[in-house]
Short mmCIF file of C-alpha atoms in Angstrom, two decimals:
data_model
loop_
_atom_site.label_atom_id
_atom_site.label_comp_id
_atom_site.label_asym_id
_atom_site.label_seq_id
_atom_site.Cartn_x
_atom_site.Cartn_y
_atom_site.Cartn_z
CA UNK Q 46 29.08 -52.57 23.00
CA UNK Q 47 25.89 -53.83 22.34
CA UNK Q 48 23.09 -54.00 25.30
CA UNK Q 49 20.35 -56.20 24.04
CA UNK Q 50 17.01 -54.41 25.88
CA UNK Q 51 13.67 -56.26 26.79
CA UNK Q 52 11.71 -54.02 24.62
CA UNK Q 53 14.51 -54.70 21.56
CA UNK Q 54 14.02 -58.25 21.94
CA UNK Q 55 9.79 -58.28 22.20
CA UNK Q 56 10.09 -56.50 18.59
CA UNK Q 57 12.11 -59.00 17.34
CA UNK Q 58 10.08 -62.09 18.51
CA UNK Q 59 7.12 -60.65 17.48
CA UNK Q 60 8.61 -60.75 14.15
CA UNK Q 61 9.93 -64.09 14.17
CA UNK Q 62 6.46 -65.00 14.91
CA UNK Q 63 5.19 -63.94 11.65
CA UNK Q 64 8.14 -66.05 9.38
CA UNK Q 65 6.86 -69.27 7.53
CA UNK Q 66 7.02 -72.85 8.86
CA UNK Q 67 10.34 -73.78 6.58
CA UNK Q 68 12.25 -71.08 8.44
CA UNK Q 69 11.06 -71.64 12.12
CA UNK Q 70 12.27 -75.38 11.25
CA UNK Q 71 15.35 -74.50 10.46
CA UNK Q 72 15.76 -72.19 12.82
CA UNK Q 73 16.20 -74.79 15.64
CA UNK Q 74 19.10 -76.17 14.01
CA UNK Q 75 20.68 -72.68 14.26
CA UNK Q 76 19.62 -71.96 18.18
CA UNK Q 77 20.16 -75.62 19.22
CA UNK Q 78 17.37 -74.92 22.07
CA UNK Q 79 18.19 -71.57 22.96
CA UNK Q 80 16.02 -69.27 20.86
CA UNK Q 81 16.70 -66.22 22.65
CA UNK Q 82 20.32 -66.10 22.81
CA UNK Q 83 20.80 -66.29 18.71
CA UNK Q 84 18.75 -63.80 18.06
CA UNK Q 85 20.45 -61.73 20.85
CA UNK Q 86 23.68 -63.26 18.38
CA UNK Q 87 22.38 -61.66 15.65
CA UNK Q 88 20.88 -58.31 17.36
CA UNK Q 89 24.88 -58.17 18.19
CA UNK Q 90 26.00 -58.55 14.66
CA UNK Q 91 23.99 -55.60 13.69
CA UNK Q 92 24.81 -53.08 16.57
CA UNK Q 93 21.14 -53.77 18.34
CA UNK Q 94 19.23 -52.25 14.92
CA UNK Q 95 16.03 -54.61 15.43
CA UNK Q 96 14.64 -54.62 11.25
CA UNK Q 97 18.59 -55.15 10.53
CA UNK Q 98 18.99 -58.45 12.67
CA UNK Q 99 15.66 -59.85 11.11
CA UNK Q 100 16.71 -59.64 8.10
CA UNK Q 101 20.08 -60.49 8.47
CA UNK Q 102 18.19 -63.69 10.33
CA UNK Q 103 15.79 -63.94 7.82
CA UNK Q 104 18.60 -64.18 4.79
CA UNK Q 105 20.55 -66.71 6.97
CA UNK Q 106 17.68 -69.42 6.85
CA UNK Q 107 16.59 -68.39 3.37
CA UNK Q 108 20.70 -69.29 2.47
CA UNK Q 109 20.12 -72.54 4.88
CA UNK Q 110 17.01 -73.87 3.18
CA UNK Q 111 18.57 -73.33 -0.28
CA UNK Q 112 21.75 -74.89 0.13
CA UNK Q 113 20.55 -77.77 2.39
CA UNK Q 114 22.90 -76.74 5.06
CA UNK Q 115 20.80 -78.38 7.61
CA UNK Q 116 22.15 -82.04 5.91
CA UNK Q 117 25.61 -81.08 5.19
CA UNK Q 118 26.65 -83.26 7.79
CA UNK Q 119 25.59 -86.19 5.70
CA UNK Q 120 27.62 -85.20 2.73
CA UNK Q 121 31.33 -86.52 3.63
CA UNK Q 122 34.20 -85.57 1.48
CA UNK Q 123 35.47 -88.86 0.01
CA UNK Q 124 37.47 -90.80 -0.60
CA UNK Q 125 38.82 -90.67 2.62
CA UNK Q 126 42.67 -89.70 0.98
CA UNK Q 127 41.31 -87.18 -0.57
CA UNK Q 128 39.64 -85.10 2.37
CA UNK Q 129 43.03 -85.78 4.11
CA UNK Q 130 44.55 -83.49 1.01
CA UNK Q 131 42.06 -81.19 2.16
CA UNK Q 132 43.30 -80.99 5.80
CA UNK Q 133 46.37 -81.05 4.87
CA UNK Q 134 45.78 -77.81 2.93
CA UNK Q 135 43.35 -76.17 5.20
CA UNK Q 136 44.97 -76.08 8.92
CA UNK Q 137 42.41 -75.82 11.32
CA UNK Q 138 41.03 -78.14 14.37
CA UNK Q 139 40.04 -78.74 17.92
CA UNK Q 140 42.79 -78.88 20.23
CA UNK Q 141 40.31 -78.72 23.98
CA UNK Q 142 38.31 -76.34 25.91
CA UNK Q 143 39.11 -73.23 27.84
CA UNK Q 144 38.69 -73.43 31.80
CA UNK Q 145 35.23 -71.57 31.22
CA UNK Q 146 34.31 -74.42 28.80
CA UNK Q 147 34.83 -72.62 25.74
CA UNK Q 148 35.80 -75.10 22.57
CA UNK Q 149 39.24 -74.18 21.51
CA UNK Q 150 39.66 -73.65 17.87
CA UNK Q 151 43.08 -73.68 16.31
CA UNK Q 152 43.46 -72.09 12.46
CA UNK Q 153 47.00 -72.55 10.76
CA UNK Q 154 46.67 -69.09 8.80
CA UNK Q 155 50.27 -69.02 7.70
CA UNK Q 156 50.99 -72.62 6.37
CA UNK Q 157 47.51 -73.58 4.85
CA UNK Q 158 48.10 -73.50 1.34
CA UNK Q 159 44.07 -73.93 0.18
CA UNK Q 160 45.87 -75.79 -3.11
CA UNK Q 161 44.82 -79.25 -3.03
CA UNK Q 162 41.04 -78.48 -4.20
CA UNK Q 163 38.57 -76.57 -5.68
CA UNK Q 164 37.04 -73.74 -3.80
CA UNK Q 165 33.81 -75.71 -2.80
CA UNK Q 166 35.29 -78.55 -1.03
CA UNK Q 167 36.81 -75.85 1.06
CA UNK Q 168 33.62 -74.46 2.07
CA UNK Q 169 31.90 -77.47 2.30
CA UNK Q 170 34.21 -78.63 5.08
CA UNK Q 171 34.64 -75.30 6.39
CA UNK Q 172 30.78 -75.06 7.25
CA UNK Q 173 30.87 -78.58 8.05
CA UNK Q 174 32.89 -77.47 11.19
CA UNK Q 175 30.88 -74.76 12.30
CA UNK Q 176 27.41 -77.24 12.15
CA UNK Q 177 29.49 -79.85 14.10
CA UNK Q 178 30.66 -77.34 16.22
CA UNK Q 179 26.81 -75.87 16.94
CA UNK Q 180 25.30 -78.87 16.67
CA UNK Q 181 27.46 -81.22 18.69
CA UNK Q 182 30.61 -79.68 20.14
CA UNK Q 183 28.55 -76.58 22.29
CA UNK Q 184 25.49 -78.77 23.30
CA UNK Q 185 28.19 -81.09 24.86
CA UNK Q 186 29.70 -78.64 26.59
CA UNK Q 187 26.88 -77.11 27.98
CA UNK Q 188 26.21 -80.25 29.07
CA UNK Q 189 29.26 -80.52 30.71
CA UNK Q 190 29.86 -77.44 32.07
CA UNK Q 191 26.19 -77.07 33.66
CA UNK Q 192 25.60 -73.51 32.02
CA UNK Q 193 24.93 -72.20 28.14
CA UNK Q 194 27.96 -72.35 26.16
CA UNK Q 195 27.65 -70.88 22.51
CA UNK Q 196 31.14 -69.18 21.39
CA UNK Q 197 34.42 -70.58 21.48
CA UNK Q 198 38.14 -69.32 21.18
CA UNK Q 199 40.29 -69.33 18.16
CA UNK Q 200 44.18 -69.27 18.24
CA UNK Q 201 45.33 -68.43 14.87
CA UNK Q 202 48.58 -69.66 14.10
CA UNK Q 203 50.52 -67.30 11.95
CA UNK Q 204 53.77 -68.87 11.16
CA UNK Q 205 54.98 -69.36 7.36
CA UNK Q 206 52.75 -66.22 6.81
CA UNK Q 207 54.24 -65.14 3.43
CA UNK Q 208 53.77 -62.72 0.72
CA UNK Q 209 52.31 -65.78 -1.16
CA UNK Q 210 49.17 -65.28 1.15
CA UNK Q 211 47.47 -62.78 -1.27
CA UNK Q 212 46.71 -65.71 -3.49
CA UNK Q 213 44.18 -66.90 -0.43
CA UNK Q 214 42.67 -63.68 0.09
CA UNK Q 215 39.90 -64.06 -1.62
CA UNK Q 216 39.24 -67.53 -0.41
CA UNK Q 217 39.47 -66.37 3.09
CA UNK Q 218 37.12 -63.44 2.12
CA UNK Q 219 34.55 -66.27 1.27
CA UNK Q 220 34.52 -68.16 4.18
CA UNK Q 221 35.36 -64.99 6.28
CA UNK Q 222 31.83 -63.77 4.52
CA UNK Q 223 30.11 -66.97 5.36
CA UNK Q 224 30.67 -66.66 8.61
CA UNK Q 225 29.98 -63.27 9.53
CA UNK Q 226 26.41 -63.44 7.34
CA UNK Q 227 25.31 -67.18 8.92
CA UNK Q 228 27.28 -67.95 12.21
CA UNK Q 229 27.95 -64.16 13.78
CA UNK Q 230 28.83 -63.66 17.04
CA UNK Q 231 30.24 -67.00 17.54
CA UNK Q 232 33.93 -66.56 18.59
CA UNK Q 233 34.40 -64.90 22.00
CA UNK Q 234 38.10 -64.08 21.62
CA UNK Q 235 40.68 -64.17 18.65
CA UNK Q 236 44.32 -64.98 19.65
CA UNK Q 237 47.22 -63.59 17.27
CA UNK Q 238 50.34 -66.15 17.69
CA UNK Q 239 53.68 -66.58 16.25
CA UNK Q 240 52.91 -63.47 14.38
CA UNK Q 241 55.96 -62.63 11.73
CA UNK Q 242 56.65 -58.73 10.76
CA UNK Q 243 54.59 -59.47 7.52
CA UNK Q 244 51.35 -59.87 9.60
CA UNK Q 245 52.28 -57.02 11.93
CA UNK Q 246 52.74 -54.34 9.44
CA UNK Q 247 48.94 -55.59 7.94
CA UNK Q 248 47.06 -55.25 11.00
CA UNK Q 249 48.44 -52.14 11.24
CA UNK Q 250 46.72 -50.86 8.46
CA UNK Q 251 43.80 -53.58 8.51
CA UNK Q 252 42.92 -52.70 12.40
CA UNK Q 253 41.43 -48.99 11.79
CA UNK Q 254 38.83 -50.42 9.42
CA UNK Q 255 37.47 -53.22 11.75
CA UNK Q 256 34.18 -52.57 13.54
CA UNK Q 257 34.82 -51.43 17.38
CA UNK Q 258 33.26 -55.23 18.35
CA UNK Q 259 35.64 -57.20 16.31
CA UNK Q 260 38.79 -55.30 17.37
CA UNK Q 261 37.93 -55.79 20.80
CA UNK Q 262 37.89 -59.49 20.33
CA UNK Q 263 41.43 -59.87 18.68
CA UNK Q 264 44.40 -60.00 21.16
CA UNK Q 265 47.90 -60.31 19.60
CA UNK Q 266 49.98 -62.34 21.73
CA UNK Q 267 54.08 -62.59 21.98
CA UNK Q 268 56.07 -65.50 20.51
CA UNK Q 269 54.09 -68.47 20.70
CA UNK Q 270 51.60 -66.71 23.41
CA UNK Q 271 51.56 -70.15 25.82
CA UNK Q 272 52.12 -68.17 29.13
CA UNK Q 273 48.96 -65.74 28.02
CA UNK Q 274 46.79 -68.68 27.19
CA UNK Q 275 47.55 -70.68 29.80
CA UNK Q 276 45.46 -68.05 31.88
CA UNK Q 277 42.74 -69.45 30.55
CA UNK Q 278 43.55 -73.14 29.44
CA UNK Q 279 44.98 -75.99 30.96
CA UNK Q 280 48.26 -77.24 29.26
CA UNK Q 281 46.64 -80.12 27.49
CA UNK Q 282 44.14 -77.87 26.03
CA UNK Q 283 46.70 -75.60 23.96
CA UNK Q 284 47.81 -76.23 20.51
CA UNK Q 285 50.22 -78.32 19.61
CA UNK Q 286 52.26 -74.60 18.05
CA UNK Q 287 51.68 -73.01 21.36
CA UNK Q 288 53.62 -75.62 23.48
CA UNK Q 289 57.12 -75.22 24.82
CA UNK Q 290 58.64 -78.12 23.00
CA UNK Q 291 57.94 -76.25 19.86
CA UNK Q 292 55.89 -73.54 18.15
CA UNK Q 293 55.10 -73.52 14.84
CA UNK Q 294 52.11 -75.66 12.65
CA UNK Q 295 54.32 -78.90 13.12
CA UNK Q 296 53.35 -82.57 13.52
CA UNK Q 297 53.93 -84.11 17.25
CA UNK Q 298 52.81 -87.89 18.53
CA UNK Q 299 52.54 -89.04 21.57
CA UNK Q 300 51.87 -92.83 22.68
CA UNK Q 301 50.68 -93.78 19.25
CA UNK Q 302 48.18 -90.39 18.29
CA UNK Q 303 48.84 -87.28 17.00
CA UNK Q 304 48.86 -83.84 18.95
CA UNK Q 305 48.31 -82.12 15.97
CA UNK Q 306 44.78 -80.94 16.19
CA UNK Q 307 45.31 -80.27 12.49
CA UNK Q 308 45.54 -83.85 11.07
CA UNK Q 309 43.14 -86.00 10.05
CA UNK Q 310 44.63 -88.43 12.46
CA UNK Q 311 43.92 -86.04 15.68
CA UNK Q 312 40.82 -87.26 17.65
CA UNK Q 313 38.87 -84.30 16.65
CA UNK Q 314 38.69 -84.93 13.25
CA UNK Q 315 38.37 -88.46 13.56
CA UNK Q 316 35.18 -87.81 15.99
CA UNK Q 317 33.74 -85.62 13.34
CA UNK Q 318 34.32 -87.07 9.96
CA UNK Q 319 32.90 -90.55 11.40
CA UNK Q 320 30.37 -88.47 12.48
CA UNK Q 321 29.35 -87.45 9.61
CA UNK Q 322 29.70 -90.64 7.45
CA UNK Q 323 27.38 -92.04 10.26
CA UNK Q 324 24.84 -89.23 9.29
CA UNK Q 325 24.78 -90.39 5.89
CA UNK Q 326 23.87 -94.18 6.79
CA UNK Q 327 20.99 -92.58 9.19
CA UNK Q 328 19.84 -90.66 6.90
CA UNK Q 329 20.30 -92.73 4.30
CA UNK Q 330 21.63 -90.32 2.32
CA UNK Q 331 24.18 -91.26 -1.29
CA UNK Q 332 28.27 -90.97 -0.63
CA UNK Q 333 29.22 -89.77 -3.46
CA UNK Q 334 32.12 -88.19 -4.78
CA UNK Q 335 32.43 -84.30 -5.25
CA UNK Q 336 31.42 -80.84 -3.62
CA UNK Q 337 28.22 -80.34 -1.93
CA UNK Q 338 27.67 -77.22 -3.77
CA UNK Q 339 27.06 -73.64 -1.41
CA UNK Q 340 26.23 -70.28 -2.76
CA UNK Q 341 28.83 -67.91 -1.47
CA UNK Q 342 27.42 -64.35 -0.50
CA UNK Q 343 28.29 -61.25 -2.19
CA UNK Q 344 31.29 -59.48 -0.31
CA UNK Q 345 30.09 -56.22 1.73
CA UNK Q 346 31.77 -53.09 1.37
CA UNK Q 347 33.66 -53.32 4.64
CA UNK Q 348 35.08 -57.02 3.67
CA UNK Q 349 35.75 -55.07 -0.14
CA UNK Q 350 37.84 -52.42 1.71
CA UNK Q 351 39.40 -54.93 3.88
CA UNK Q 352 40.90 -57.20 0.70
CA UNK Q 353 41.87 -54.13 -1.11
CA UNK Q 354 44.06 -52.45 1.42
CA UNK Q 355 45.54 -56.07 2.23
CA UNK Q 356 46.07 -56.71 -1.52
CA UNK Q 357 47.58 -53.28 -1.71
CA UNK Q 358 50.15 -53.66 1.80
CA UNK Q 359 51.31 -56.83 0.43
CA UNK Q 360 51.66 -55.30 -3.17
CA UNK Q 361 53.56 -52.77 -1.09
CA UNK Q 362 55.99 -55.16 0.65
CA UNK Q 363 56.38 -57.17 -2.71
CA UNK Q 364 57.76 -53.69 -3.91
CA UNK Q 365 59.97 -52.98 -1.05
CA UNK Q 366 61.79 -56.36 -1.13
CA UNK Q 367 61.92 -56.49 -5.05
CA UNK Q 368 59.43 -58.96 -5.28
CA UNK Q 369 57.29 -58.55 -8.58
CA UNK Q 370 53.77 -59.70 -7.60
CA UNK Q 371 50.84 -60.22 -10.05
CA UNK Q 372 47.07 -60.37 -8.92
CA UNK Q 373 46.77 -62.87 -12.05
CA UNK Q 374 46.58 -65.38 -9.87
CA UNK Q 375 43.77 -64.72 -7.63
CA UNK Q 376 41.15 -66.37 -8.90
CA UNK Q 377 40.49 -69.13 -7.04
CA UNK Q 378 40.82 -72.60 -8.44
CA UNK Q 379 37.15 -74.01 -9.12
CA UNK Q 380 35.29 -70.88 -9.94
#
């Protein structure tokens, strides 16, 4: 574990002194009012090596300023049918806070499919998550909860996880890349549910080649994992797939709305895609259909390693149940 010293952190806003106005502007989009605790984010992300973090900083708001990611939350994804393809396709949502205050973030990794668009509208609404999320979602609840919130908890849904999944792998890798390079340190604990043998016998052999700080975080839960979660959430705050009624990524209504933190239709994503059509009046930006364009970064070795021995255990269960399996097919629709 990282301990962030005094002396680490003088050296690294003496730097940040020196950068030009474009990235100290930016910046405050990224540390929402709390300077010092995202660079101690990003001292974190690269084990407390002071020259590392800066530029690791450094290539974050260079990546910002080039791709306009400070007014991505102008750019909805319209028509309005279409994004709901999109969400359809890409399971993930908002489903409440943990009794410490911590957003809770629910990811359908076993039934999103990631086959109803290209690549970039993917990542567009992928990041446009994580600036809602910074920019709105943890200033509330710091707000709320009287003290600095600035992580939150993800419960990652594996049901439906199928041999199928190495066609996303390189998808995930993307976003997976994103987020590590431009958002680190964000997610205080991972939660493994409804976890089938196929994603068992990968983190077997994925686990070893995780960095001690990441492996720390993930906790793989049993069944559905509701009585482990409800140690640290109230019942309303779990996802829909962790309730008693049912597991799984399934639909469920109650008194007219949806509990599915998934859908389009749950309160979350209502809250934010409103949100960010309201940006675009404000800031009088065009709505226009098609992808707001973002540069993806080049895969590091360890994220390399990672999709290769994945590719290769699922070749490796393909083999074992007969199943032929071609790599043909990952290239991901829109590059």
């Amino acid at each position: 574990m990282t301990i962030v010293t005094e002396a680490m952190m003088k050296q690294y806003q003496s730097l940040m002194e020196q950068m030009d106005e474009p990235l100290k502007i930016t910046f405050k989009n990224v540390h929402q009012g709390y300077p010092t605790a995202a660079l101690e984010r990003f001292l974190k992300a690269r084990e407390g090596d002071v020259s590392k973090a800066h530029t690791m900083l450094v290539d974050c708001l260079n990546w910002r300023i080039q791709n306009k990611i400070d007014d991505i939350l102008a750019k909805p994804i319209v028509p309005t049918e279409f994004y709901r393809t999109v969400r359809d396709s890409h399971l993930v949502g908002m489903s409440g806070y943990s009794k410490e205050g911590l957003p809770v973030i629910a990811i359908g990794v076993g039934l999103s499919t990631y086959d109803k668009a290209s690549v970039h509208y993917y990542v567009q609404s992928h990041i446009q998550m994580n600036e809602y999320r910074d920019r709105v979602i943890l200033p509330s609840a710091t707000k709320k909860f009287g003290r600095h919130i600035s992580t939150c908890v993800k419960v990652l849904d594996m049901t439906g996880l199928k041999l199928s999944a190495l066609n996303q792998i390189k998808l995930l890798s993307v976003i997976s890349n994103i987020d590590d390079l431009n958002y680190p340190e964000k997610t205080d604990t991972y939660y493994i549910v409804n976890a089938p043998y196929v994603f068992s016998a990968c983190w077997k052999v994925v686990r070893p080649l995780l960095q001690e700080r990441t492996r720390k975080k993930v906790q793989v839960l049993s069944g559905c994992g509701v009585d482990e979660l409800l140690k640290i959430m109230d019942y309303a705050s779990l996802p829909h797939f962790c309730k008693r009624e049912g597991s799984g990524s399934s639909r469920h209504s109650r008194g007219g709305t949806t509990d599915n933190c998934f859908s389009l239709d749950h309160a979350f994503h209502q809250q934010l895609y409103n949100y960010i059509k309201q940006q675009a009046v404000v800031m009088e930006a065009p709505i226009k259909q098609g992808s707001f364009h973002v540069d993806f970064p080049e895969p590091d070795l360890e994220d390399e390693k990672i999709t290769e021995t994945l590719e290769s255990a699922f070749r490796g269960f393909g083999d074992r149940n007969g199943v032929s399996k071609s790599l043909h097919n990952l290239k991901i629709n829109g590059d």
